[in-house]
CSV table of N, CA and C in Angstrom, one decimal:
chain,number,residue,atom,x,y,z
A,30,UNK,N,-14.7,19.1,-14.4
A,30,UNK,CA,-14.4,17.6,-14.4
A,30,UNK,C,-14.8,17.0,-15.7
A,31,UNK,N,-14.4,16.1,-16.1
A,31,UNK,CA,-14.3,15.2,-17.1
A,31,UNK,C,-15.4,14.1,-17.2
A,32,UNK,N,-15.9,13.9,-18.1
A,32,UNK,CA,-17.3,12.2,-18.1
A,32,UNK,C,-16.4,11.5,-16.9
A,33,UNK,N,-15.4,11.0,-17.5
A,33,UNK,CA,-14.4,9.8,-16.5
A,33,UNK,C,-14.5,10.1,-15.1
A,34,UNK,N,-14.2,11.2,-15.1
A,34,UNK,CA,-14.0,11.5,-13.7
A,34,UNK,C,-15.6,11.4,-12.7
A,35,UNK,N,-16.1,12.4,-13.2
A,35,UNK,CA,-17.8,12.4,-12.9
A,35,UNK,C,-18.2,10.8,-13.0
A,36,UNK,N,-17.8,10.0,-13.8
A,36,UNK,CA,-18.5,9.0,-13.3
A,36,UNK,C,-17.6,8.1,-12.6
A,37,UNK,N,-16.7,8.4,-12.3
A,37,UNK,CA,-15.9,7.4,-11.0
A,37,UNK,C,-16.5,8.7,-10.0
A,38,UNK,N,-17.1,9.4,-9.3
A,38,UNK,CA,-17.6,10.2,-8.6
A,38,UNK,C,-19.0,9.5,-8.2
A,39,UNK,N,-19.7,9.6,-9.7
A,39,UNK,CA,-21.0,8.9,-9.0
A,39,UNK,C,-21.1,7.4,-8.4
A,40,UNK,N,-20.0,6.5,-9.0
A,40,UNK,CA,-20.1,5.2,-8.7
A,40,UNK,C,-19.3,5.0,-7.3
A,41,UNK,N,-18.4,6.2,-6.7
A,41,UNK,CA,-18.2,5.9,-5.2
A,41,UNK,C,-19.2,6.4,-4.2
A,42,UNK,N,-20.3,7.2,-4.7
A,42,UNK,CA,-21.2,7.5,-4.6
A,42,UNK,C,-22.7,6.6,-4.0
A,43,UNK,N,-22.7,6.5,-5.6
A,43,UNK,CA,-23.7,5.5,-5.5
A,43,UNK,C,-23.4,3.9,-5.3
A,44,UNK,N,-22.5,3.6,-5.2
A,44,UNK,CA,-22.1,2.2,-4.4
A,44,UNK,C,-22.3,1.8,-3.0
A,45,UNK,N,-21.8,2.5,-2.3
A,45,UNK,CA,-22.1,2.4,-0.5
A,45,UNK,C,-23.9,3.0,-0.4
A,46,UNK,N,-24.1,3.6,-1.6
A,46,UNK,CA,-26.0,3.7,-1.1
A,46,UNK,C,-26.7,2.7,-1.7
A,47,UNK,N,-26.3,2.2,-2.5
A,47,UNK,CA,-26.9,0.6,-2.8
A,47,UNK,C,-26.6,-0.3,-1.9
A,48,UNK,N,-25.2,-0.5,-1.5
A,48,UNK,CA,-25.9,-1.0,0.1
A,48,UNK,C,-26.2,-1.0,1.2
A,49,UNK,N,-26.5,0.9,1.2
A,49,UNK,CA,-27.2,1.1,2.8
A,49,UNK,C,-28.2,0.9,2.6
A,50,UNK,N,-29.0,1.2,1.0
A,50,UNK,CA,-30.3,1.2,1.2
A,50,UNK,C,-30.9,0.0,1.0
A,51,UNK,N,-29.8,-1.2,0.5
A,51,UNK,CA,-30.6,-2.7,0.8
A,51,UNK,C,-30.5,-2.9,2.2
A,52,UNK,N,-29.6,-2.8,3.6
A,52,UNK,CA,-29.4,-3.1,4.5
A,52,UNK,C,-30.6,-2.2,4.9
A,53,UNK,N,-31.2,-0.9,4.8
A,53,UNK,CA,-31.9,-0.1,5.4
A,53,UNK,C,-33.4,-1.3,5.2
A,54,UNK,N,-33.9,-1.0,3.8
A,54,UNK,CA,-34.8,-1.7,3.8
A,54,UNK,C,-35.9,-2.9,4.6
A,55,UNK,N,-34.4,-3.9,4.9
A,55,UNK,CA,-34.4,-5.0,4.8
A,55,UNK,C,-34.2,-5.2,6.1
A,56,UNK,N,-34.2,-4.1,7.7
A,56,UNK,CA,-33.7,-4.2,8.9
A,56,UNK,C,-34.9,-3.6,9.4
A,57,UNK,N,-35.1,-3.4,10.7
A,57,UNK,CA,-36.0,-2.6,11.5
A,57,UNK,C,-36.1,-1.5,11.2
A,58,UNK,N,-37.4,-1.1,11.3
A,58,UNK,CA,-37.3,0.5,11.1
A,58,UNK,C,-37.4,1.4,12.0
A,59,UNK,N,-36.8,2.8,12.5
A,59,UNK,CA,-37.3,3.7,13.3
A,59,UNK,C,-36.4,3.4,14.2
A,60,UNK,N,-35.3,2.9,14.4
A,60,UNK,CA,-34.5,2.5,15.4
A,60,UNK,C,-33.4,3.8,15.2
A,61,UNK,N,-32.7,4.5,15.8
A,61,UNK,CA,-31.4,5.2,16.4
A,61,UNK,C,-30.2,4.8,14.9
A,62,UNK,N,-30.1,3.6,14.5
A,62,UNK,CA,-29.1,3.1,13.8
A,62,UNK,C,-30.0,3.7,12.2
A,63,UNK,N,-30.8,2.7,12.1
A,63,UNK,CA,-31.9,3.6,10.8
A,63,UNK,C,-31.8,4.6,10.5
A,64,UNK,N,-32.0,5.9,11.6
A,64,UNK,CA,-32.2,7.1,11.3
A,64,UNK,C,-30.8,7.7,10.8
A,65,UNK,N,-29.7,7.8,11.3
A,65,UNK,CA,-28.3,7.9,11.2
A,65,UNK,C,-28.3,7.2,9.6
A,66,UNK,N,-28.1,5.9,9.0
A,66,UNK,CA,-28.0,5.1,8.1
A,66,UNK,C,-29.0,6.2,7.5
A,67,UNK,N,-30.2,5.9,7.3
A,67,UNK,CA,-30.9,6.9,6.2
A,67,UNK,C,-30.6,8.1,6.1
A,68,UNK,N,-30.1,9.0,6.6
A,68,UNK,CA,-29.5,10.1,6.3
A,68,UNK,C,-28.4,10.4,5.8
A,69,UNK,N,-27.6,9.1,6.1
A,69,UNK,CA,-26.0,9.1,5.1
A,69,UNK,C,-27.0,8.7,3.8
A,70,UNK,N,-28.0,8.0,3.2
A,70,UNK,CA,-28.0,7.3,2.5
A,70,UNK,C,-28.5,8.5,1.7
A,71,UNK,N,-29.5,8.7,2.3
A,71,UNK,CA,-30.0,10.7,1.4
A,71,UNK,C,-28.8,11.5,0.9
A,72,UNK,N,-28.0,11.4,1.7
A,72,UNK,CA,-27.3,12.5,1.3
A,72,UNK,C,-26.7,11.9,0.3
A,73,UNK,N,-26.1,10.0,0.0
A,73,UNK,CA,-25.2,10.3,-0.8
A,73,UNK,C,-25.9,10.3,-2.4
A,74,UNK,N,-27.2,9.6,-2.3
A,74,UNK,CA,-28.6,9.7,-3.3
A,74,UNK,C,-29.0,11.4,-3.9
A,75,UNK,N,-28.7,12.4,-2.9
A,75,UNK,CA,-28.4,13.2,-3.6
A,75,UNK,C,-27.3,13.8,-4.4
A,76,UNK,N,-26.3,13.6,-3.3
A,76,UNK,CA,-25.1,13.7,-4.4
A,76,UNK,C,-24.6,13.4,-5.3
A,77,UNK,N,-25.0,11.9,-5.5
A,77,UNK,CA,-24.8,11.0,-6.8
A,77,UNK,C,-26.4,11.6,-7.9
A,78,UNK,N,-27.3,12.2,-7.5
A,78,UNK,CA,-27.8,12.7,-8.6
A,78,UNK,C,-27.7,13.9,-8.8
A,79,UNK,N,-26.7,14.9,-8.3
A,79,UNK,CA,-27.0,15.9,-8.9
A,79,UNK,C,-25.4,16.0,-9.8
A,80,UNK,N,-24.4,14.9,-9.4
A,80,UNK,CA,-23.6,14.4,-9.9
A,80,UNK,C,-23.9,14.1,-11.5
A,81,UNK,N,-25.1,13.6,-11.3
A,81,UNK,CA,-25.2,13.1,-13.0
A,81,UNK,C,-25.9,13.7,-14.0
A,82,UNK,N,-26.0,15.0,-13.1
A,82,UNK,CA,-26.7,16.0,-14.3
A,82,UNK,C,-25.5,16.9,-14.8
A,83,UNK,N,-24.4,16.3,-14.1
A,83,UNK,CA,-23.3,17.1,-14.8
A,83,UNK,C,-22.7,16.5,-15.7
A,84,UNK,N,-23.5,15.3,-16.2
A,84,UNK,CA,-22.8,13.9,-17.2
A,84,UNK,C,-23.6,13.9,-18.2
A,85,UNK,N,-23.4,14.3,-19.4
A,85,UNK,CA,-24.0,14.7,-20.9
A,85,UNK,C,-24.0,13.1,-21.4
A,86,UNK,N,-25.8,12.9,-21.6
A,86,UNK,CA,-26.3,11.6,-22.4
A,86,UNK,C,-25.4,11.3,-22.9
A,87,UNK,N,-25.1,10.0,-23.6
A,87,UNK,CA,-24.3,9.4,-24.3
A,87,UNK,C,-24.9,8.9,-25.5
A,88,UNK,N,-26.6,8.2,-25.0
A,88,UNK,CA,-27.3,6.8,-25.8
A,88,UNK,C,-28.5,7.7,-25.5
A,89,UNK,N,-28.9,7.4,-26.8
A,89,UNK,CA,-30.5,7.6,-26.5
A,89,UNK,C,-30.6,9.5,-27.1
A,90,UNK,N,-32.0,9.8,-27.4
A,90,UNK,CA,-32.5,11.0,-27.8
A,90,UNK,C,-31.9,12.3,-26.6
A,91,UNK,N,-31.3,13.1,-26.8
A,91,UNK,CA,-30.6,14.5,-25.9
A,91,UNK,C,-31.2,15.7,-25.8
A,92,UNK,N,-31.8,16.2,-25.1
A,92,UNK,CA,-32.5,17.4,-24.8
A,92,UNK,C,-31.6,18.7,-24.3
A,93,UNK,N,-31.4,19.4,-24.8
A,93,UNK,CA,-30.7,20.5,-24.6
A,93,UNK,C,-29.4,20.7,-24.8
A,94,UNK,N,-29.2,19.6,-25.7
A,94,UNK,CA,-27.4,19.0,-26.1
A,94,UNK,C,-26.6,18.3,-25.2
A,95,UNK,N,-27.9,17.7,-23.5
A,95,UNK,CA,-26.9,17.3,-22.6
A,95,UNK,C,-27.4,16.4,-21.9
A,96,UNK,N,-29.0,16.5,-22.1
A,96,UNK,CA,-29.9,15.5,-20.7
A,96,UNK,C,-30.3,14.6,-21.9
A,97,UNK,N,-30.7,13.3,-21.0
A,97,UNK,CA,-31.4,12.6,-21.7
A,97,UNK,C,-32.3,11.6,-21.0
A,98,UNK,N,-32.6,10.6,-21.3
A,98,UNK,CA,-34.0,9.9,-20.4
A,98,UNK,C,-33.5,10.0,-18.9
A,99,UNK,N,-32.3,9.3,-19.0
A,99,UNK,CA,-31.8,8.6,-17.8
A,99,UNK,C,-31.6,9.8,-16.7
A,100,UNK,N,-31.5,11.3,-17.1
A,100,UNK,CA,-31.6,12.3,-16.2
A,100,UNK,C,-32.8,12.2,-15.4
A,101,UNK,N,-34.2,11.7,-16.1
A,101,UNK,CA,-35.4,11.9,-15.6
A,101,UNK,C,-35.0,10.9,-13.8
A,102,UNK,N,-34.2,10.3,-14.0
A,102,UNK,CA,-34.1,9.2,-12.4
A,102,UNK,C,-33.4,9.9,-11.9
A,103,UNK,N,-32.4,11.0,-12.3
A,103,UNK,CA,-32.1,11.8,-11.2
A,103,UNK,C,-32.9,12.9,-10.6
A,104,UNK,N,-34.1,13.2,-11.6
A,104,UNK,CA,-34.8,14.1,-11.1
A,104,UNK,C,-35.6,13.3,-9.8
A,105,UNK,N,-36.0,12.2,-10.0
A,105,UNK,CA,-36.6,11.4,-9.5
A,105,UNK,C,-36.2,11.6,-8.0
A,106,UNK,N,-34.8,11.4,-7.8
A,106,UNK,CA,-34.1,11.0,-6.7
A,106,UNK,C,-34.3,12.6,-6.0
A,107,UNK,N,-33.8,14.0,-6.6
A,107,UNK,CA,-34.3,14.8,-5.9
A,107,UNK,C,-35.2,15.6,-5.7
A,108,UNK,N,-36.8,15.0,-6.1
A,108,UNK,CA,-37.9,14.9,-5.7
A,108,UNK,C,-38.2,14.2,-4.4
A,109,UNK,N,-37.3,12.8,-4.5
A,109,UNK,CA,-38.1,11.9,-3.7
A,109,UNK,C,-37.1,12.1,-2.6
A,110,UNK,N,-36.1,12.4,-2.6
A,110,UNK,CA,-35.1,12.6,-1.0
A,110,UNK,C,-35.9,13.5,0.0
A,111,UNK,N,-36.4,15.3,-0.1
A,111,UNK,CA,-36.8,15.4,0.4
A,111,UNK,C,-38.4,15.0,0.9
A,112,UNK,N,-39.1,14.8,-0.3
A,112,UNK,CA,-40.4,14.5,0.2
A,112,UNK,C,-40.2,13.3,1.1
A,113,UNK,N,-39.4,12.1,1.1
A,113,UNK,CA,-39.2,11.4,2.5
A,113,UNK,C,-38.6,11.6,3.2
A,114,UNK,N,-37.7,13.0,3.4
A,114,UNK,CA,-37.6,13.6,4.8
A,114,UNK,C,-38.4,14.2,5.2
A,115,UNK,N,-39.5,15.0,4.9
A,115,UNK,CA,-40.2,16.3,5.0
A,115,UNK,C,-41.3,14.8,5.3
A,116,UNK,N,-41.2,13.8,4.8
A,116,UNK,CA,-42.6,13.3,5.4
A,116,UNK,C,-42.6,12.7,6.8
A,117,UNK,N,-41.1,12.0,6.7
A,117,UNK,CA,-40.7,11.1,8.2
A,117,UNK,C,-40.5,12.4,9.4
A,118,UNK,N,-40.7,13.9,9.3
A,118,UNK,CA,-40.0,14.9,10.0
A,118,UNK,C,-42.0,15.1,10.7
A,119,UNK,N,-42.8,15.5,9.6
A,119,UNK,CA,-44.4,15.4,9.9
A,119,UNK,C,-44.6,13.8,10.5
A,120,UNK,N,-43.9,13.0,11.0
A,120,UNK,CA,-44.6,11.7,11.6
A,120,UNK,C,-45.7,11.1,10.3
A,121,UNK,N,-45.3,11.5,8.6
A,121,UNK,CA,-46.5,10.1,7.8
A,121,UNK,C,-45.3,9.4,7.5
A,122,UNK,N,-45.4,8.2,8.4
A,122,UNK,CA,-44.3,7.7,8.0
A,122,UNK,C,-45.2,6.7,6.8
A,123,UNK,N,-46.3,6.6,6.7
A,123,UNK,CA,-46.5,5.8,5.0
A,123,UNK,C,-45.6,6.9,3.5
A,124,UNK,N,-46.1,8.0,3.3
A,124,UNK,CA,-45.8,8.4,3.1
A,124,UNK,C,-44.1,8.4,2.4
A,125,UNK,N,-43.3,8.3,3.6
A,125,UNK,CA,-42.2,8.6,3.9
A,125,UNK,C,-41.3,7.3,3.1
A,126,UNK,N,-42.2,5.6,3.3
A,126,UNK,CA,-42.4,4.8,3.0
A,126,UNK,C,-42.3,4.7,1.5
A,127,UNK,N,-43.0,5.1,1.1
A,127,UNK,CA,-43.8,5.2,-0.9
A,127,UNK,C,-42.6,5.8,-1.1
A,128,UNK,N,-42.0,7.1,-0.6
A,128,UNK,CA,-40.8,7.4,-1.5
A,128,UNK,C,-39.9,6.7,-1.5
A,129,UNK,N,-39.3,6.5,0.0
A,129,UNK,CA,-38.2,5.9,0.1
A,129,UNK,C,-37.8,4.9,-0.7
A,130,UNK,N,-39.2,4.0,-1.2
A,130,UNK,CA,-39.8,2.7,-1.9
A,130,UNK,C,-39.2,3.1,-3.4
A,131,UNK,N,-39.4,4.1,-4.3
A,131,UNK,CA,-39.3,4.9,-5.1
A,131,UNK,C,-38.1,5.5,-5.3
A,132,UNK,N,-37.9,6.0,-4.5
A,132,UNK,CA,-36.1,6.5,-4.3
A,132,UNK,C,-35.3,5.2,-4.8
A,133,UNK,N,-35.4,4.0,-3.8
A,133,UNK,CA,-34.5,2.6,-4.1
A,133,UNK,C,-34.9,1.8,-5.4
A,134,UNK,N,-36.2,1.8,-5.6
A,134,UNK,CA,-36.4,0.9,-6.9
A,134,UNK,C,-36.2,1.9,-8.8
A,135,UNK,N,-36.6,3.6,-8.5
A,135,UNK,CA,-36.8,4.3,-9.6
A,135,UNK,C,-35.0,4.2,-9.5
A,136,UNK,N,-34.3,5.2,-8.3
A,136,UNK,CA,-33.4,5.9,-8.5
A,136,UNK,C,-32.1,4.6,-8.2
A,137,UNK,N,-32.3,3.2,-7.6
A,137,UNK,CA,-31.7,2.8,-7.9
A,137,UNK,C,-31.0,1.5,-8.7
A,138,UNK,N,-32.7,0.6,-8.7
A,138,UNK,CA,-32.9,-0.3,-9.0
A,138,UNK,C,-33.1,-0.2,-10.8
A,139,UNK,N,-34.0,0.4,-11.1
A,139,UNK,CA,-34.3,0.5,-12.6
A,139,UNK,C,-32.9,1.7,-13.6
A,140,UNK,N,-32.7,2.9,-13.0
A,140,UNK,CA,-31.5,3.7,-13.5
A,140,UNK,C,-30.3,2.2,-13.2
A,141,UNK,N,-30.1,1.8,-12.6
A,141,UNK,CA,-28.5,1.0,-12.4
A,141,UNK,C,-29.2,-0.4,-13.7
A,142,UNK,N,-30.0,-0.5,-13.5
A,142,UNK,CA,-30.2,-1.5,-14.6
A,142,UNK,C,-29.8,-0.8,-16.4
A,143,UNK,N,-30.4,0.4,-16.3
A,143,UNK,CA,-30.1,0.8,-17.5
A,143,UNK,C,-28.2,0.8,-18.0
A,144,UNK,N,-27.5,1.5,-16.8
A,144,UNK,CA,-26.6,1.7,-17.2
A,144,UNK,C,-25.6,0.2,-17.8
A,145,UNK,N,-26.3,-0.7,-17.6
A,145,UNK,CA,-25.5,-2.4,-18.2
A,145,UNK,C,-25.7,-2.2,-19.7
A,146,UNK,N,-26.2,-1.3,-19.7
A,146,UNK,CA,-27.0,-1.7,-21.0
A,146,UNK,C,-25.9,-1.6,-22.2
A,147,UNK,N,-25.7,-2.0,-23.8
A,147,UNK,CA,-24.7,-2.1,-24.4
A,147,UNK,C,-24.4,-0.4,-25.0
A,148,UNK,N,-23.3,-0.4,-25.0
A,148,UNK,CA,-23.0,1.6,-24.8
A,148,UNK,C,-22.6,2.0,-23.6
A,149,UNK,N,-22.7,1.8,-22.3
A,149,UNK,CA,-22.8,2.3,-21.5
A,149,UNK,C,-21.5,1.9,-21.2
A,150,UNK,N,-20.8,3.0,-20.4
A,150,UNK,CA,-19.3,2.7,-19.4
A,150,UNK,C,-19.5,1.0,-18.8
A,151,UNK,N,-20.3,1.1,-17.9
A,151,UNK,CA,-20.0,-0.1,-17.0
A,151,UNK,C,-20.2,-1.4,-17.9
A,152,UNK,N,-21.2,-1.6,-19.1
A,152,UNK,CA,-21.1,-2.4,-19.7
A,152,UNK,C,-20.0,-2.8,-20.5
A,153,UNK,N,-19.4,-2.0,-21.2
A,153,UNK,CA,-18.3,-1.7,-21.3
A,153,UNK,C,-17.1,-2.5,-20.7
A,154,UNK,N,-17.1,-2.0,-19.3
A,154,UNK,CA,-16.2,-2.5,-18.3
A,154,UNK,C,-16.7,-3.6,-17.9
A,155,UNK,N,-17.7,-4.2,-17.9
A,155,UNK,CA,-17.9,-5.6,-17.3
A,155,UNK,C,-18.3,-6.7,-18.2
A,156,UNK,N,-18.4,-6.3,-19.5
A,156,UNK,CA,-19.0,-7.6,-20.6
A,156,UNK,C,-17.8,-7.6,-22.1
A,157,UNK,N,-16.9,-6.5,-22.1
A,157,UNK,CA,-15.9,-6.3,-22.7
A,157,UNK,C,-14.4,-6.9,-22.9
């Protein structure tokens, strides 16, 4: 696959988990609907980062001819997916909490802010 392509992949991706994970957040927790909802929302947080380690830096200093800062939030994401299953599965749900918290603000709040940035595709497409 292609940059282009790879990143219309992560953005249908990562679009519907930006807003399950504001609706998740933001609703009751521990309910039948939550658990269902957070597991689509994992899976597509992982898919959309393992998606972007197939997308070579663009901006910024490149490590290995291919990664660059912005990879470190995808590591981020698949650190923190399981450790907040593997914690909500042991009943800590604080725990489970802190990532999840981490998951939405590292992997989606602070990474989606970068990508506006000037250089980037979406800035690009939206300030252009």
């Amino acid at each position: 696959m292609n940059y282009l392509q790879l990143s219309y992949l992560h953005l249908i991706t990562i679009l519907p988990a930006f807003l399950l994970g504001t609706y998740l957040l933001m609703r009751r927790k521990g309910s039948p609907r939550h658990k269902v909802l957070g597991k689509i929302y994992m899976l597509l947080m992982l898919f959309s980062a393992v998606v972007t380690l197939f997308m070579s830096a663009t901006i910024g200093p490149v490590i290995l001819g291919h990664f660059g800062f912005i990879h470190l939030f995808s590591l981020l994401v698949l650190y923190s997916v399981p450790t907040a299953y593997v914690a909500v599965r042991n009943g800590d749900i604080n725990r489970h909490k802190r990532s999840m918290i981490a998951l939405y603000v590292g992997g989606l709040l602070i990474a989606g802010s970068f990508t506006f940035a000037p250089g980037r595709m979406l800035h690009t497409w939206l300030f252009q």
